[in-house]
Short mmCIF file of C-alpha atoms in Angstrom, two decimals:
data_model
loop_
_atom_site.label_atom_id
_atom_site.label_comp_id
_atom_site.label_asym_id
_atom_site.label_seq_id
_atom_site.Cartn_x
_atom_site.Cartn_y
_atom_site.Cartn_z
CA MET A 127 78.26 22.51 265.11
CA ARG A 128 76.07 20.82 262.52
CA ARG A 129 77.32 17.39 263.61
CA ASN A 130 76.47 18.17 267.24
CA ALA A 131 72.96 19.24 266.25
CA ILE A 132 72.45 15.97 264.36
CA ILE A 133 73.61 13.95 267.39
CA ILE A 134 71.27 15.82 269.73
CA LEU A 135 68.34 15.31 267.35
CA GLY A 136 69.12 11.58 267.19
CA VAL A 137 69.15 11.30 270.98
CA VAL A 138 65.79 13.09 271.27
CA LEU A 139 64.17 10.84 268.67
CA ALA A 140 65.51 7.72 270.36
CA ALA A 141 64.14 8.85 273.73
CA LEU A 142 60.72 9.48 272.23
CA LEU A 143 60.62 6.05 270.58
CA LEU A 144 61.77 4.34 273.78
CA GLY A 145 59.10 6.15 275.79
CA ARG A 146 56.38 5.05 273.37
CA THR A 147 57.58 1.44 273.52
CA SER A 148 57.73 1.35 277.32
CA LEU A 149 54.14 2.58 277.57
CA GLY A 150 52.88 -0.15 275.28
CA GLY A 151 51.97 2.26 272.49
CA ALA A 152 49.10 4.73 272.38
CA ASP A 153 46.63 2.04 271.29
CA GLN A 154 47.26 -0.03 274.46
CA THR A 155 46.93 2.72 277.08
CA ALA A 156 44.61 1.43 279.81
CA LEU A 157 45.31 4.11 282.40
CA SER A 158 45.41 7.88 282.21
CA LEU A 159 45.10 10.79 284.59
CA ASP A 160 41.78 12.57 284.24
CA ALA A 161 42.25 16.07 282.80
CA HIS A 162 39.93 17.75 285.34
CA THR A 163 40.94 15.93 288.52
CA PRO A 164 44.66 15.10 288.56
CA HIS A 165 44.31 12.37 291.21
CA ALA A 166 41.66 10.49 289.20
CA ILE A 167 42.81 7.46 287.21
CA ARG A 168 40.60 6.46 284.28
CA VAL A 169 40.44 2.80 283.25
CA ASP A 170 38.84 2.47 279.84
CA ARG A 171 39.86 -0.97 278.55
CA ALA A 172 37.58 -4.01 278.81
CA GLY A 173 38.99 -6.77 280.98
CA ALA A 174 41.72 -4.61 282.52
CA ARG A 175 43.15 -5.71 285.88
CA VAL A 176 43.92 -3.02 288.43
CA TYR A 177 46.24 -3.70 291.36
CA TRP A 178 45.80 -0.99 293.98
CA ARG A 179 48.78 -1.34 296.28
CA ILE A 180 49.96 0.63 299.28
CA ASP A 181 52.49 2.60 297.24
CA GLN A 182 51.15 2.56 293.69
CA VAL A 183 48.33 1.67 291.30
CA GLU A 184 49.06 -0.73 288.44
CA VAL A 185 46.77 -1.30 285.46
CA HIS A 186 47.37 -4.40 283.33
CA HIS A 187 45.82 -4.92 279.90
CA SER A 188 47.18 -7.41 277.35
CA ASP A 189 50.94 -6.87 277.41
CA ALA A 190 50.76 -3.28 278.62
CA VAL A 191 51.33 -2.25 282.23
CA ARG A 192 50.88 1.31 283.46
CA THR A 193 51.62 2.54 286.98
CA ARG A 194 50.88 5.66 289.02
CA ASP A 195 51.93 6.59 292.52
CA ASN A 196 49.22 6.07 295.11
CA ARG A 197 48.62 9.59 296.38
CA LEU A 198 46.29 11.19 298.90
CA GLY A 199 42.83 11.37 297.33
CA SER A 200 43.60 8.98 294.46
CA ARG A 201 40.51 7.44 292.88
CA LEU A 202 39.45 5.27 289.95
CA ILE A 203 36.99 6.02 287.17
CA ILE A 204 35.91 2.79 285.44
CA THR A 205 34.42 3.22 281.96
CA ALA A 206 34.83 -0.30 280.53
CA PRO A 207 33.25 -3.73 281.20
CA ASN A 208 34.71 -6.66 283.14
CA VAL A 209 37.38 -4.67 284.98
CA THR A 210 38.79 -6.27 288.14
CA VAL A 211 40.25 -4.16 290.96
CA PHE A 212 42.45 -6.03 293.45
CA MET A 213 43.06 -4.01 296.62
CA GLU A 214 46.08 -5.02 298.68
CA ALA A 215 45.41 -6.31 302.20
CA GLY A 216 46.19 -3.63 304.77
CA LEU A 217 45.72 -0.83 302.23
CA VAL A 218 44.28 2.37 303.73
CA LEU A 219 43.02 4.97 301.24
CA ASP A 220 42.37 8.46 302.57
CA GLY A 221 40.11 10.60 300.41
CA THR A 222 39.93 13.69 302.60
CA THR A 223 41.09 15.83 299.65
CA SER A 224 38.57 14.26 297.23
CA ALA A 225 34.99 15.42 296.66
CA GLU A 226 34.27 12.25 294.67
CA PRO A 227 33.89 8.51 295.42
CA ALA A 228 36.99 6.34 295.63
CA ILE A 229 35.73 4.25 292.68
CA SER A 230 33.17 5.46 290.13
CA GLY A 231 31.64 3.14 287.55
CA SER A 232 29.73 4.31 284.50
CA ALA A 233 26.96 2.33 282.79
CA GLU A 234 29.70 0.71 280.69
CA ALA A 235 31.36 -0.74 283.83
CA LYS A 236 29.22 -3.90 283.72
CA GLY A 237 30.82 -6.85 285.49
CA LEU A 238 33.15 -4.75 287.65
CA HIS A 239 34.82 -6.73 290.47
CA VAL A 240 36.38 -5.03 293.50
CA VAL A 241 38.19 -7.56 295.67
CA GLY A 242 40.12 -6.98 298.89
CA GLY A 243 43.24 -9.00 299.67
CA THR A 244 42.90 -11.84 302.17
CA ASN A 245 46.38 -12.05 303.73
CA GLY A 246 45.92 -9.31 306.31
CA ALA A 247 43.52 -6.57 307.34
CA ALA A 248 40.71 -5.74 304.92
CA PRO A 249 41.49 -2.73 302.71
CA LYS A 250 39.96 0.47 304.10
CA LEU A 251 38.41 3.44 302.29
CA ARG A 252 37.82 6.52 304.41
CA GLY A 253 37.01 10.16 303.93
CA TYR A 254 35.77 9.93 300.34
CA SER A 255 32.40 11.23 299.17
CA GLY A 256 31.23 7.65 298.94
CA ALA A 257 33.28 4.50 298.51
CA ILE A 258 32.02 2.91 295.26
CA HIS A 259 29.40 4.67 293.13
CA GLY A 260 27.94 2.96 290.07
CA PRO A 261 24.12 3.12 290.08
CA GLN A 262 24.00 2.31 286.34
CA ALA A 263 26.68 -0.40 286.49
CA HIS A 264 25.18 -3.91 286.61
CA LEU A 265 26.63 -7.25 287.73
CA VAL A 266 29.10 -5.57 290.09
CA THR A 267 30.76 -7.62 292.84
CA VAL A 268 32.38 -6.06 295.92
CA SER A 269 33.99 -8.21 298.59
CA ARG A 270 36.18 -7.85 301.68
CA LEU A 271 36.26 -4.10 302.15
CA SER A 272 36.02 -1.67 305.07
CA ILE A 273 34.45 1.76 304.57
CA GLU A 274 34.33 4.59 307.10
CA HIS A 275 33.67 8.33 307.44
CA CYS A 276 32.06 8.76 304.02
CA ASP A 277 30.71 12.20 303.17
CA GLY A 278 28.02 10.45 301.14
CA PRO A 279 26.69 6.91 300.73
CA GLY A 280 28.95 3.89 301.17
CA LEU A 281 28.13 1.66 298.18
CA VAL A 282 25.68 2.51 295.39
CA LEU A 283 25.44 -0.16 292.68
CA GLY A 284 23.04 -1.22 289.94
CA ASN A 285 21.12 -4.43 289.32
CA ASP A 286 22.43 -7.94 290.01
CA ALA A 287 25.10 -6.68 292.40
CA ILE A 288 26.77 -8.91 294.99
CA VAL A 289 28.24 -7.38 298.16
CA LYS A 290 29.82 -9.62 300.78
CA ASP A 291 32.18 -9.31 303.74
CA VAL A 292 31.87 -5.52 303.73
CA ARG A 293 31.72 -3.15 306.71
CA VAL A 294 30.39 0.41 306.51
CA ASP A 295 30.94 2.64 309.53
CA ARG A 296 29.68 6.22 309.52
CA ALA A 297 28.34 7.54 306.24
CA SER A 298 26.24 10.63 305.59
CA GLY A 299 23.98 8.74 303.17
CA ASP A 300 22.77 5.15 302.83
CA GLY A 301 25.20 2.47 303.91
CA ILE A 302 24.59 0.15 300.95
CA ALA A 303 22.11 0.78 298.10
CA LEU A 304 21.74 -1.92 295.44
CA GLY A 305 19.46 -2.46 292.47
CA ARG A 306 17.06 -5.33 291.88
CA LEU A 307 18.10 -8.98 292.04
CA SER A 308 21.06 -8.03 294.22
CA ARG A 309 22.54 -9.78 297.25
CA ALA A 310 24.20 -8.52 300.44
CA GLU A 311 25.82 -11.15 302.65
CA ARG A 312 27.94 -10.88 305.80
CA VAL A 313 27.59 -7.10 305.79
CA VAL A 314 27.93 -4.83 308.84
CA VAL A 315 26.54 -1.27 308.73
CA ARG A 316 26.98 1.17 311.63
CA SER A 317 25.91 4.77 312.19
CA VAL A 318 24.73 6.01 308.81
CA ARG A 319 22.33 8.90 308.23
CA GLY A 320 20.31 7.11 305.56
CA ARG A 321 19.11 3.53 305.33
CA GLY A 322 21.44 0.75 306.34
CA ILE A 323 20.89 -1.63 303.41
CA SER A 324 18.56 -0.83 300.52
CA LEU A 325 17.83 -3.33 297.74
CA GLY A 326 15.57 -3.30 294.71
CA ASP A 327 12.96 -5.92 293.81
CA ARG A 328 13.80 -9.53 294.69
CA GLY A 329 16.93 -8.56 296.59
CA TYR A 330 18.39 -10.75 299.34
CA VAL A 331 20.14 -9.93 302.62
CA GLY A 332 21.79 -12.69 304.63
CA SER A 333 23.90 -12.90 307.82
CA SER A 334 24.18 -9.13 308.17
CA ASP A 335 24.07 -6.64 311.05
CA VAL A 336 22.73 -3.09 310.84
CA SER A 337 22.55 -0.61 313.75
CA GLY A 338 22.77 3.06 314.71
CA LEU A 339 20.73 4.43 311.81
CA ALA A 340 19.22 7.89 311.46
CA SER A 341 16.59 6.36 309.14
CA GLU A 342 14.84 3.00 309.10
CA GLY A 343 15.95 0.17 306.89
#
């Protein structure tokens, strides 16, 4: 009996050590589920690379890789600088069960890049309470993305933002709201309740099309 107990204890300890190794160790964790919203994925490591695929979300940092299933209402919370989010071409994210934006960036999310894949249809975000929300996040770049049916604004970003090749169709707030020294190029905004494109001081809009607004702008 005692021998069996020792064997069982050894197996448990080995499993725990293997689990810690496969996750890259506690000090390398770049992805975790938010305690309050189980579908929210928090990325808190500078320079992390996020690959949002049709079936799962991968977060790469140094030698650590963490994955989560891509579920209805999944969203990202970015709390670190220089994070890059690659969204797979053809990806459709449905946030009808989420009362939050698909991607939220804190003030620490400076230099965030959200890039849609080019070998197919532009990734689509629909049904969220906003697509990307980071009014305090500066130097954010968003490119090649389709946004529709937002129960809130489409994109809200801080200063020095660059938005290009983005389409916003039907939002209950502004289509795109950027801080000063920001640029919006090749943007299409349709049927939003707020302003189509709003930029701070010394902003630039080029080759864009805005129509069907409830407000001017």
